[in-house]
Every structure is written in C-alpha cells, then in structure tokens.
Coordinates of C-alpha atoms in Angstrom, one line a residue:
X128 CA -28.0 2.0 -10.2
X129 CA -27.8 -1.3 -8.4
X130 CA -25.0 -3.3 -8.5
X131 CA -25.2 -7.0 -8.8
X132 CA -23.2 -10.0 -7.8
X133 CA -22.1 -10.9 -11.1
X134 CA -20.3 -7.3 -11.5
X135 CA -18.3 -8.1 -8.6
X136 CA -15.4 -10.8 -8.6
X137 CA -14.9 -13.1 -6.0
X138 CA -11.9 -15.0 -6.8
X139 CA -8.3 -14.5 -6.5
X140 CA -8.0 -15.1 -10.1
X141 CA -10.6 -12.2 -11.2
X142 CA -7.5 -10.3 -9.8
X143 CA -3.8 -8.5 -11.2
X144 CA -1.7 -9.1 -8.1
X145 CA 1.3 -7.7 -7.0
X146 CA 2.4 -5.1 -4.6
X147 CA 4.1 -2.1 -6.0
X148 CA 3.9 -3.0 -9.4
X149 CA 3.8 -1.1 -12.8
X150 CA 0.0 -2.8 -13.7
X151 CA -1.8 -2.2 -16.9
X152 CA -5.8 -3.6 -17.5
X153 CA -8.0 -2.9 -20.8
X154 CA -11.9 -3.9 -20.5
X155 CA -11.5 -3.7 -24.1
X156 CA -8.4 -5.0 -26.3
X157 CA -6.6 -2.4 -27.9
X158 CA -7.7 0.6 -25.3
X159 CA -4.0 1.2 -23.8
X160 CA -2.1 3.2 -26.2
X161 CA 0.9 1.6 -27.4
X162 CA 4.4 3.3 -27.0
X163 CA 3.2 6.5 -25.3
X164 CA 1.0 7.7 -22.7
X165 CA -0.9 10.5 -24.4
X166 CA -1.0 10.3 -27.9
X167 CA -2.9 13.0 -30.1
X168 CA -5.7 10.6 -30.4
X169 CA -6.3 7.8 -28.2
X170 CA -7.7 4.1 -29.1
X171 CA -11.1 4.3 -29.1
X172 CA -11.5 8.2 -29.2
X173 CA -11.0 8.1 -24.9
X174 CA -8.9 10.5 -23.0
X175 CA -6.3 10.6 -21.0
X176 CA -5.9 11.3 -17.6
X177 CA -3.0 10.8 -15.2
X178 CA -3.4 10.5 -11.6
X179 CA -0.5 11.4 -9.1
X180 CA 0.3 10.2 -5.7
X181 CA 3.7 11.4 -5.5
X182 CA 4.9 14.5 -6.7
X183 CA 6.7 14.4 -10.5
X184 CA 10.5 14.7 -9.0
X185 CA 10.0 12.4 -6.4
X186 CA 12.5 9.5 -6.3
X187 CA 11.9 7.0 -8.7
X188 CA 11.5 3.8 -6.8
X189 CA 9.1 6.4 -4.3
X190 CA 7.1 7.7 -7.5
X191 CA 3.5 6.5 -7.9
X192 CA 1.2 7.6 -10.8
X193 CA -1.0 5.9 -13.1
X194 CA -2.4 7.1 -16.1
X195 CA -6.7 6.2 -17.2
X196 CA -8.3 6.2 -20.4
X197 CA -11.3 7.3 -19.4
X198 CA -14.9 7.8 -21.7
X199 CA -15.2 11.7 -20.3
X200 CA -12.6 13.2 -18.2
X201 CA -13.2 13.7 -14.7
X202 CA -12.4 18.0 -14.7
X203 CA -16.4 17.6 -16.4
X204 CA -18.4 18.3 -13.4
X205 CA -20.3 21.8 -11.9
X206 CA -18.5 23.7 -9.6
X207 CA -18.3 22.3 -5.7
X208 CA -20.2 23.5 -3.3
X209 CA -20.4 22.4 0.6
X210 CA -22.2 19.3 0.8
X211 CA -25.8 20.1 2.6
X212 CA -26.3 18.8 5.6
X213 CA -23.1 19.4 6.4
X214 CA -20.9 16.1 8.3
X215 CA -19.7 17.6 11.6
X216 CA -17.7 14.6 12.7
X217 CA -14.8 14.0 10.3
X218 CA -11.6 15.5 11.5
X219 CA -8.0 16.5 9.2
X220 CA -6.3 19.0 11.0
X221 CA -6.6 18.0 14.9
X222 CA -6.5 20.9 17.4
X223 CA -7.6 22.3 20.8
X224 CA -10.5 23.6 18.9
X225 CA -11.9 20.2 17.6
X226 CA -10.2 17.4 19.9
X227 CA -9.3 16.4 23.6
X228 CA -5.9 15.0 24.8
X229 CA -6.6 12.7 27.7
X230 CA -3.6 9.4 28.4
X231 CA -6.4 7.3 30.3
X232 CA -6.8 3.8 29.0
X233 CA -9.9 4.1 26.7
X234 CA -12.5 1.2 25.6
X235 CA -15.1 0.9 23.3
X236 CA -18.0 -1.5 23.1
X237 CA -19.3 -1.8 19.7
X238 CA -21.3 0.8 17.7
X239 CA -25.0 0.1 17.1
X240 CA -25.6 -0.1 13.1
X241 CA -28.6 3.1 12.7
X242 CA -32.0 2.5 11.7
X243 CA -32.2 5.1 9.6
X244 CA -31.1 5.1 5.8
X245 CA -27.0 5.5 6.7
X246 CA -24.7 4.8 3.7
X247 CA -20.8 4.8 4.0
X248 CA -20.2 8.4 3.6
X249 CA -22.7 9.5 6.1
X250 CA -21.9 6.7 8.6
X251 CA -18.1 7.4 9.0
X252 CA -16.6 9.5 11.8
X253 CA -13.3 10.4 13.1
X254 CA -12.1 8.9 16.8
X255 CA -8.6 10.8 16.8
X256 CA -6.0 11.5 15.3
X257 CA -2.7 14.2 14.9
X258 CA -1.0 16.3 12.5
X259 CA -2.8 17.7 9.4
X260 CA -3.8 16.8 6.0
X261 CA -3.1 20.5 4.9
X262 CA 0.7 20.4 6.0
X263 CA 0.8 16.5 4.5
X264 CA 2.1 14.5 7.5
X265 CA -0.3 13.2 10.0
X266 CA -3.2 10.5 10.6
X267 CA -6.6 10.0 11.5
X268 CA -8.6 7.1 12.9
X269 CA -12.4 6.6 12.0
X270 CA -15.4 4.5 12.1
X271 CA -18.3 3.3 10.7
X272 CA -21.6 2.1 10.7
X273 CA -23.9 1.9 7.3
X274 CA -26.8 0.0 6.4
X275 CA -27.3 1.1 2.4
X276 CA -25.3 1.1 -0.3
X277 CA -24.0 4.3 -1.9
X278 CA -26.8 5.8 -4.8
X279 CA -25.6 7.8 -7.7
X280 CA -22.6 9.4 -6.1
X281 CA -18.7 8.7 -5.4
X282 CA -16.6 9.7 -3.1
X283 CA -13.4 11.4 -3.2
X284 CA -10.5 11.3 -0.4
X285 CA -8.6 14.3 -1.4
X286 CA -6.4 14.7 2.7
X287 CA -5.1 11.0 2.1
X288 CA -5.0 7.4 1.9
X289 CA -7.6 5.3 3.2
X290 CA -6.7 1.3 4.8
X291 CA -10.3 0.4 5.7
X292 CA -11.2 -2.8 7.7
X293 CA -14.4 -4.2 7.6
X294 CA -15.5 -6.5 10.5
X295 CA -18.8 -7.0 9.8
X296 CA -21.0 -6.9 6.1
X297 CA -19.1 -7.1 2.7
X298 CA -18.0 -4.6 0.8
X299 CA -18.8 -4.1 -2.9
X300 CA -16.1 -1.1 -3.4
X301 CA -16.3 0.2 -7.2
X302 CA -13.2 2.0 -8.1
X303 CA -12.1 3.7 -11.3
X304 CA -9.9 0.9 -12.1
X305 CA -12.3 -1.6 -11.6
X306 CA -14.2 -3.2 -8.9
X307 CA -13.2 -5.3 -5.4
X308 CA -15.1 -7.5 -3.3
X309 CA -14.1 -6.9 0.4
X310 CA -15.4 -9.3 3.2
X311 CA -14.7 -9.3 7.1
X312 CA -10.7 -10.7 7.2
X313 CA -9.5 -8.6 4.1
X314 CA -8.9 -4.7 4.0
X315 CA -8.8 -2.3 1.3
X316 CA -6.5 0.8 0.8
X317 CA -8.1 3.5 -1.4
X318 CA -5.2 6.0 -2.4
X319 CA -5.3 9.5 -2.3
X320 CA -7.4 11.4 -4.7
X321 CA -9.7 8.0 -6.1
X322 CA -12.6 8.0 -6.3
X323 CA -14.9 5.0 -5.7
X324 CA -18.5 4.1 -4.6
X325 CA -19.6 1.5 -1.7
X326 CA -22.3 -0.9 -2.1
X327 CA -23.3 -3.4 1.1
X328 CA -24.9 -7.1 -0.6
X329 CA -25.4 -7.9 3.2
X330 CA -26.8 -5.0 4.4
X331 CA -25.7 -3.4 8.0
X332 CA -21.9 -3.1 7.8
X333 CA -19.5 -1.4 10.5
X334 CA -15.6 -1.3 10.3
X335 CA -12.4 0.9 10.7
X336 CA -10.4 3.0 9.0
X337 CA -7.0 4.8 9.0
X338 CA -5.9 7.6 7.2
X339 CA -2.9 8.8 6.3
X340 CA -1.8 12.7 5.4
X341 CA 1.3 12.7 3.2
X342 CA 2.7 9.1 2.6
X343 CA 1.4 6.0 1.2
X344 CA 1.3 2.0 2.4
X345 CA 4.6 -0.2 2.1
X346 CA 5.5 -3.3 3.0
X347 CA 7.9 -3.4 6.1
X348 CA 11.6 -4.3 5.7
X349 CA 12.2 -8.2 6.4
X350 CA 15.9 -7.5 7.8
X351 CA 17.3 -11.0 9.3
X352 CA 13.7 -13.0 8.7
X353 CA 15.4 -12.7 4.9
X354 CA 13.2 -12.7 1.8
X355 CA 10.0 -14.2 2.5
X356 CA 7.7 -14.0 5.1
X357 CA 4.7 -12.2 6.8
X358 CA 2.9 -9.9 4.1
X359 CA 3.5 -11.5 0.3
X360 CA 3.8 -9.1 -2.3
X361 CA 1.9 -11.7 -4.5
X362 CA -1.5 -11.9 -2.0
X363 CA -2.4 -8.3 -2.5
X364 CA -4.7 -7.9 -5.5
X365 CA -5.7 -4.8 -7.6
X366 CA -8.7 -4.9 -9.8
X367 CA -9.3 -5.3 -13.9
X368 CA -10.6 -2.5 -15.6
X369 CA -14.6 -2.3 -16.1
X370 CA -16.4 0.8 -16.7
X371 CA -20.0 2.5 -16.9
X372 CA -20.7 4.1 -20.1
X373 CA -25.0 5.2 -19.5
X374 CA -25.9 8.4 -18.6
X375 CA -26.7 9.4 -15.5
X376 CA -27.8 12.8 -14.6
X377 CA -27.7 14.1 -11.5
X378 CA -24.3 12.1 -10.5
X379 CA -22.7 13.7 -7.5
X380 CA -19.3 13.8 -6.3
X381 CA -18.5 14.0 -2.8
X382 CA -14.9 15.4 -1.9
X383 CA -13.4 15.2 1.6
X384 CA -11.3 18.3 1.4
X385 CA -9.4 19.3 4.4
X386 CA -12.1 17.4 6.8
X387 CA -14.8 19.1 4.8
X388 CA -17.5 17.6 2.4
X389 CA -17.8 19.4 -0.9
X390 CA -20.0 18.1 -3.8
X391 CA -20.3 18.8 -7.6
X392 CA -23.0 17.5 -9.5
X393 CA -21.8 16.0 -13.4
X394 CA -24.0 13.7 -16.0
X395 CA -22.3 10.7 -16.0
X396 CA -20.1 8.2 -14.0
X397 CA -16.7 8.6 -12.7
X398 CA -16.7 4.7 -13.0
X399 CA -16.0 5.2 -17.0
X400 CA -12.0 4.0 -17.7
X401 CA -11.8 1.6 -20.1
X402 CA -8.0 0.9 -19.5
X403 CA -5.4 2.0 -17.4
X404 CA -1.6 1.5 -16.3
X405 CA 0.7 2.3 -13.6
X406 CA 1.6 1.6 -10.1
X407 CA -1.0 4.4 -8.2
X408 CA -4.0 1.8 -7.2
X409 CA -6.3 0.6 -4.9
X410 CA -5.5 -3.2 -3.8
X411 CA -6.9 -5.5 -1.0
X412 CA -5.6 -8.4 1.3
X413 CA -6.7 -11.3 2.7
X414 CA -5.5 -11.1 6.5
X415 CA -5.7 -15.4 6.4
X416 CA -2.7 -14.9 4.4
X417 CA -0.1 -13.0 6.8
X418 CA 2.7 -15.4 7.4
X419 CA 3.3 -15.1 11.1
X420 CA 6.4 -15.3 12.5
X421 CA 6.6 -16.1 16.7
X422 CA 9.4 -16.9 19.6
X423 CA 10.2 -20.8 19.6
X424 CA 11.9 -20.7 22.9
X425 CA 11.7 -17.8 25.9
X426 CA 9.8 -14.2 25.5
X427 CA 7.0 -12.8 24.0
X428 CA 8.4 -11.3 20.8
X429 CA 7.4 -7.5 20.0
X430 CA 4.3 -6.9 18.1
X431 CA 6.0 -5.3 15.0
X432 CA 7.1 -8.7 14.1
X433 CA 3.1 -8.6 13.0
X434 CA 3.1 -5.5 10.8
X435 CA 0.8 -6.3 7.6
X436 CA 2.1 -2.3 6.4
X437 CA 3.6 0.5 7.3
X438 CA 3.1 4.4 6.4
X439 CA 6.5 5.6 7.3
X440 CA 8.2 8.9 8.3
X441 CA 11.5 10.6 7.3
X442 CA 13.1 8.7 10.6
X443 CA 14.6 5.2 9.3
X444 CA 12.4 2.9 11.6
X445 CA 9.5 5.4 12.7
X446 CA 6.3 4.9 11.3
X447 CA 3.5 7.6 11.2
X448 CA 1.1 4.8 11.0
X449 CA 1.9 0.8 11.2
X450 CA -0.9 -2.2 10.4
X451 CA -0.5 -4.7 12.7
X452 CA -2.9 -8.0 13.1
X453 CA -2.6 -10.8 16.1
X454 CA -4.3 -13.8 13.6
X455 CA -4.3 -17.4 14.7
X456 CA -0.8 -18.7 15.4
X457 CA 1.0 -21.5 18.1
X458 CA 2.2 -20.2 21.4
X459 CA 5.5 -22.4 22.4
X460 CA 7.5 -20.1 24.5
X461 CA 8.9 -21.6 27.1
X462 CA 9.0 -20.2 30.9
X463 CA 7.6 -17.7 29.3
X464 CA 4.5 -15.0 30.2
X465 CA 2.9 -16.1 26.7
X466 CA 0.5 -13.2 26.4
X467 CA 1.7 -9.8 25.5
X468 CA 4.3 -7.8 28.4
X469 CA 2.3 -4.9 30.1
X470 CA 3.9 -2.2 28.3
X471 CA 4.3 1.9 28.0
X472 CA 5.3 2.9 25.0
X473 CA 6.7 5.9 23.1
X474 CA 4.2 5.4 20.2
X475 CA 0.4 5.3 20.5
X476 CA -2.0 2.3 20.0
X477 CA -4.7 2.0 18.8
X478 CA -6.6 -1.7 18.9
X479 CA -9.8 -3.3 17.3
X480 CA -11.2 -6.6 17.0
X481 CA -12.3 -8.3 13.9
X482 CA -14.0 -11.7 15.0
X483 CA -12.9 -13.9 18.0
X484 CA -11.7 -12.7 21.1
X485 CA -8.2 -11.3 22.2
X486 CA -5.3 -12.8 24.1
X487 CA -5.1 -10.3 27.0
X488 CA -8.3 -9.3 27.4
X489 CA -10.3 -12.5 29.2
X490 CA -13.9 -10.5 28.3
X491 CA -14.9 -7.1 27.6
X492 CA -13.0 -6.5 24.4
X493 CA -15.8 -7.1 21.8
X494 CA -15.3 -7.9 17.9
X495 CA -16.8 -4.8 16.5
X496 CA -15.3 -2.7 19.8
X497 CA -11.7 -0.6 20.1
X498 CA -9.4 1.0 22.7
X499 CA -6.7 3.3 22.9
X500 CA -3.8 3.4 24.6
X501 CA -1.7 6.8 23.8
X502 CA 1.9 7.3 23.8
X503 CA 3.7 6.3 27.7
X504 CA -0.2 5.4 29.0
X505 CA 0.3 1.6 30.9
X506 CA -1.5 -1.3 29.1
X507 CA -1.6 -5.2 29.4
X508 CA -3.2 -7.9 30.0
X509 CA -6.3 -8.0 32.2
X510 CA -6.4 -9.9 35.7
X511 CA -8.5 -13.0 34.8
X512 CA -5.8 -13.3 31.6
X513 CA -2.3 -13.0 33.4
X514 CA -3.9 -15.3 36.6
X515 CA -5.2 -17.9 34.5
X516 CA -1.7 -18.0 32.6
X517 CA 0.5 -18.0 36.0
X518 CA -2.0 -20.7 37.9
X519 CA -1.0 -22.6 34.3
X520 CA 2.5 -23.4 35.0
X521 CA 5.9 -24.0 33.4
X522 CA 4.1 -27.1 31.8
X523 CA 1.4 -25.9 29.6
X524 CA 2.8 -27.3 26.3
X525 CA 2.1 -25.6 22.6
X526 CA -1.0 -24.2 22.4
X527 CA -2.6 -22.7 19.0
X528 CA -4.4 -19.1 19.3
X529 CA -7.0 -19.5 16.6
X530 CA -10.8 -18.1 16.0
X531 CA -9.1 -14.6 15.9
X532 CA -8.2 -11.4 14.2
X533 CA -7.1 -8.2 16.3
X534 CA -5.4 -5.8 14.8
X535 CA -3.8 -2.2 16.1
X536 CA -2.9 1.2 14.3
X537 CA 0.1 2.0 15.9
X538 CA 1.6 6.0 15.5
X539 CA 4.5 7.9 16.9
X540 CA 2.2 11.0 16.9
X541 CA 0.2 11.7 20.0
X542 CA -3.5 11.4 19.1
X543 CA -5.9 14.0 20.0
X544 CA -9.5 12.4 20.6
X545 CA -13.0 13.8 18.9
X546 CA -15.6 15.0 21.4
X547 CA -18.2 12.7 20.2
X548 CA -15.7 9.7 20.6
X549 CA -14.9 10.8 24.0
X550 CA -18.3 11.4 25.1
X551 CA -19.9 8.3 23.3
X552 CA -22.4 5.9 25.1
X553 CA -20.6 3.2 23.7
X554 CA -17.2 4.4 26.2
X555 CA -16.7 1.3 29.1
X556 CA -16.2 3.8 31.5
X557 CA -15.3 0.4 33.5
X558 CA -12.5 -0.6 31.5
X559 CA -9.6 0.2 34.1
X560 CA -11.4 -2.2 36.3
X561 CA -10.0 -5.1 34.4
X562 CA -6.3 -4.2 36.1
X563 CA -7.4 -3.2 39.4
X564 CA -7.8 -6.8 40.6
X565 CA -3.8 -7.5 40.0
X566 CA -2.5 -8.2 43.1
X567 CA 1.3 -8.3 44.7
X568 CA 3.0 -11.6 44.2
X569 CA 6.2 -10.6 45.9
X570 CA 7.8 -12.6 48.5
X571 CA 11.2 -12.2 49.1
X572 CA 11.8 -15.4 50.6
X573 CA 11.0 -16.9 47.3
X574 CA 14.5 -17.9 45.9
X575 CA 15.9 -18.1 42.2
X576 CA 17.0 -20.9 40.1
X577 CA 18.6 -20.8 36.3
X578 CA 15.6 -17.6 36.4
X579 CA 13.1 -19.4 37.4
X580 CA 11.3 -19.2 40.8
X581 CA 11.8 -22.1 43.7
X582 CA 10.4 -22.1 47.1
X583 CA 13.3 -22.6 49.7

C-alpha cells in the first residue's frame, strides 16, 4: 500500500513532545483503558500488548515500557525463516572472522544511490563497529542508499536501538505508534524491538545510522551550563496513534536477529494500535534546534560540549556511543587556533557530513561522505584549513560558521571495520595527503610575549 502525504504530519504540532516522558495517544476516544493496563476486556474488543526496553526490575527512573492496544497481536504471524536472498553485509557481533582492525585515517566519498529497485532494508550495511548485540553492550555503524519505499513488510531491530540520520531524501517512517516525517536536518531513533516501515516521497535517499547493543539514548548531563541548553527535552517529538485495520495477506516481517535477517509471513499489518501509553518510543529531532554553546574568549572548547545524546556505559562519564553535531554557530575566540586542535584520542570517531562543508577539512569531505578516526589515530585539520587560519591573524573578528551540519559518533570501544567498507571504491585512498603539506614553523629566535609570538 502506498502511503500518501496527507497520512504523514509535517508540523510540530501533529506531534506529543517530550523527552522521557510517560506519553499516552488514542486514534480513537475511549481506546486506552482507564485505571489498568490489561483489563479482562479491553475498549473496543483490542488487546494488549506491552513492549519492554528495559528489563521488569530495572531501576525505575532507568525503566522503559509501553503498553499497545493493538487490533491483532503481533505473536499472529508464521514461523521465521531466514530471509532469501540472504543480506551478507549487516554486522552484530564484530570479530576477526567478519571485520579488519586498521588505526589509518579513513575517508569516504559518497555512496552512489543504485539503479536497481533498493528499498531501506536491502540498502543498509554495516561500516564497523565492536562488542556484540548477543552479550548486550556494544555498537555498530551503517549506511544506506535506497531508492523505493518499503512494500508490504516491516522491519524489526531485535540487537538494538537505531539513531538514523538522513542527509539526503525524506523519510516517511510508519511506526506502531504512529507515523513521523523525517527530512535531511532531523534524525529518528527507532527503539529496540519496533517495528516500522520506510517510505521515500522524494525518491533516492542515503543516510547513517548507529546502533546501539544494550542501552538506550539520553540526554547528556548539563553540570555547570545549569538547566537549559543544548538538546531541549521539549524539541523531540513522538508520534499520535493511527493504525491500519485492512487486510493484507502476504504481510512480511523482517527481523534483524543477531546480524541476521529472518522473516515471517502474517495477514495483516503490524501498523494496527489504536492507542498506546508509556515512555518506550520512537521520537525525532530537528538538529536546527541544538542550542550551541562555544568559547567567548581563548581555546577551542571540546566537542562534547556538542553532544545531541549519549548511549552511556556503567563508567560515570564514558559513553558507548555519543551524538555529536558541529551546526552553524559564531567563532570569537580570541588568539585563538579557531578550528578544532589536532587531536589523539582514547575514544574513536566517527564523522559524516549532512549538507555544507566542514571546518577543518578545506575540500574533500563531501555531504553524503564519512571518515574514521579510531581510538589514539592523529586527526585535525587539513593544510589549506590551519594555513589559511594562521595567514589570518590575531585580528580576524567574529565570524559565524553557518550553511552546515557535521555530526560524529564517538565510542570508547575500538571499532573493527567490514571488508566491504574497507575495500569500497568510494575509500579516498588520498585522504592522508591533506596533512602531508603541513610544514615546520619553528624558529627559535622567535620570542614570546603575554603567549603570544613576537619577532625580536
């Protein structure tokens, strides 16, 4: 079935927002039961279904579930079976057997969208990754490229949490609690275990997307910035309940199950809950909304300041996966190296370009394109970018980044790269070139001032 503009809503207000919040939606008045979750009999003759992200004991302000009144229940479906043709490029559990370590600076130039028929299932593929969805802590970078929408199936994330970035071609993502619209600039996070259907109303579409294995998406801790700032709980939005009620025989679900692709085959759509409540959902963001913070007098403040969310781990301040963006923002540092410090770092990088161009990269780095710099691996800005900002002076005055929107997926697990992403076409096997060109500025009869450098 088709879906059509009008099923999908395009503003703000078509949204429940929040972040974190205990939500509840009916398509039709009276569908939540009042006073208890599972009553013999529910309104409307629907059942109920809970869904779990956490486990039952799990702490209380950790515990996410929600519960769906649903038209069928979702258990109503034919055994799986593995999906035919099989996808041989989506990684869970990374290994010597299926990945590569290598800590060279690695750059991508964009993907080609296919010719052939490529819908979002078929057109995503792992880059890297570590750990393992089966022992629940772990992540996994992928791409994709499609160029049709998704016909008479679902997919189903059962190894984790999806935060998928679009950067080129909406996306029309129907979920069982209702429907998003999701355009270049805003990302979505499907939780664990939904399932949800992609449509594309512009056609070829390509993007990113991290996975998490064992822990879900928060909001980073504000510590001295105070109470507001950066990410607002109220920007993120979570869908209204809408459902499918026809039949439709020959419905297939596709589960990702430990990397794998299993389908089962039932009569009807998943997309059937009339009403639901709880706090388990799939939300998106508009990246135009981050609320940067920046320096205001000397040094190039760290990139965390920039995190949109974070997927933590059991160390207070160490995050299995962080969402960072660079968006459009004044520079006014002074005597100050404005564009980011060359670096090595414990944790591992992983950078991709929305629209615009990048601070310190001058060319090269394409919107659509990626590169990874793993854990202790040298990065920075390119030659043309930290020349052009010396030759500038003390005496450059404010200046306002804008027409941009890089982001990075930042880990403190050591990624292990997929063959195919290693051996791609699309690798700039050129890319260190862009530091080979720095050159020694030292002169030690150059004296120092206050800091700054004076000739004698």
């Amino acid at each position: 079935m088709t879906s059509k503009s009008s099923d999908f809503p395009s503003a703000d207000s078509d949204y429940q927002s929040g972040f974190g919040n205990h939500f509840s939606s009916e398509a039709i008045a009276g569908a939540l039961p009042q006073g208890q979750n599972s009553p013999l009999v529910c309104p409307l003759g629907l059942y109920a279904e809970q869904i779990s992200g956490t486990s039952f004991t799990a702490p209380r302000k950790l515990n996410q579930r929600s519960w769906l009144y649903r038209i069928k229940p979702s258990v109503t479906h034919e055994p799986f079976k593995t999906r035919v043709p099989k996808h041989n490029k989506l990684v869970s559990e990374f290994s010597q057997v299926n990945s590569a370590i290598n800590p060279t600076q690695i750059r991508w130039k964009p993907v080609d969208i296919p010719n052939e028929p490529t819908d979002f299932v078929d057109g995503l593929y792992s880059v890297c990754g570590a750990g393992s969805s089966f022992l629940r802590h772990g992540f996994a970078i992928h791409m994709y490229t499609a160029n049709i929408s998704m016909e008479n199936s679902a997919f189903c994330n059962a190894d984790g949490d999806f935060l998928i970035v679009p950067q080129t071609g909406r996306l029309w993502v129907t979920t069982e609690c209702g429907k998003l619209q999701v355009s270049p600039g805003e990302i979505i996070i499907i939780p664990q275990g939904f399932r949800f259907a992609v449509d594309l109303p512009d056609g070829p579409s390509r993007g990113y997307v991290a996975e998490v294995f064992g822990t879900h998406f928060q909001l980073p801790d504000l510590g001295p910035i105070g109470a507001n700032g950066l990410a607002s709980p109220k920007d993120f939005l979570v869908p209204k309940a809408s459902f499918e009620q026809e039949s439709r025989p020959g419905y297939t679900i596709i589960q990702k199950f430990g990397g794998e692709l299993f389908t089962a085959r039932q009569d009807f759509s998943p997309f059937n809950v009339v009403a639901w409540h709880g706090n388990y959902v799939p939300y998106k963001y508009n990246l135009s909304k981050f609320c940067p913070y920046n320096t205001v007098l000397v040094d190039h403040g760290d990139p965390s300041i920039n995190t949109v969310l974070t997927a933590p781990t059991d160390k207070p301040g160490v995050a299995l996966l962080d969402f960072v963006i660079f968006p459009p923002r004044w520079l006014v540092a002074e005597h100050t190296f404005r564009p980011p410090y060359y670096h090595r770092n414990c944790m591992s990088e992983f950078m991709g370009l929305i629209h615009g161009g990048y601070e310190a990269k001058a060319d090269g780095f394409l919107p659509g394109g990626a590169s990874l710099h793993s854990c202790m691996t040298p990065h920075g800005p390119d030659t043309k970018t930290y020349e052009a900002t010396i030759a500038g002076g003390n005496n450059v005055g404010p200046h306002r980044i804008k027409d941009t929107m890089a982001f990075m997926f930042e880990s403190c697990l050591m990624p292990r790269i997929c063959p195919w992403a290693l051996e791609s076409p699309y690798v700039d096997h050129d890319y260190y070139q862009c530091w080979i060109g720095l050159k020694s500025h030292f002169n030690e009869n150059t004296g120092l001032q206050n800091g700054h450098p004076t000739e004698e």
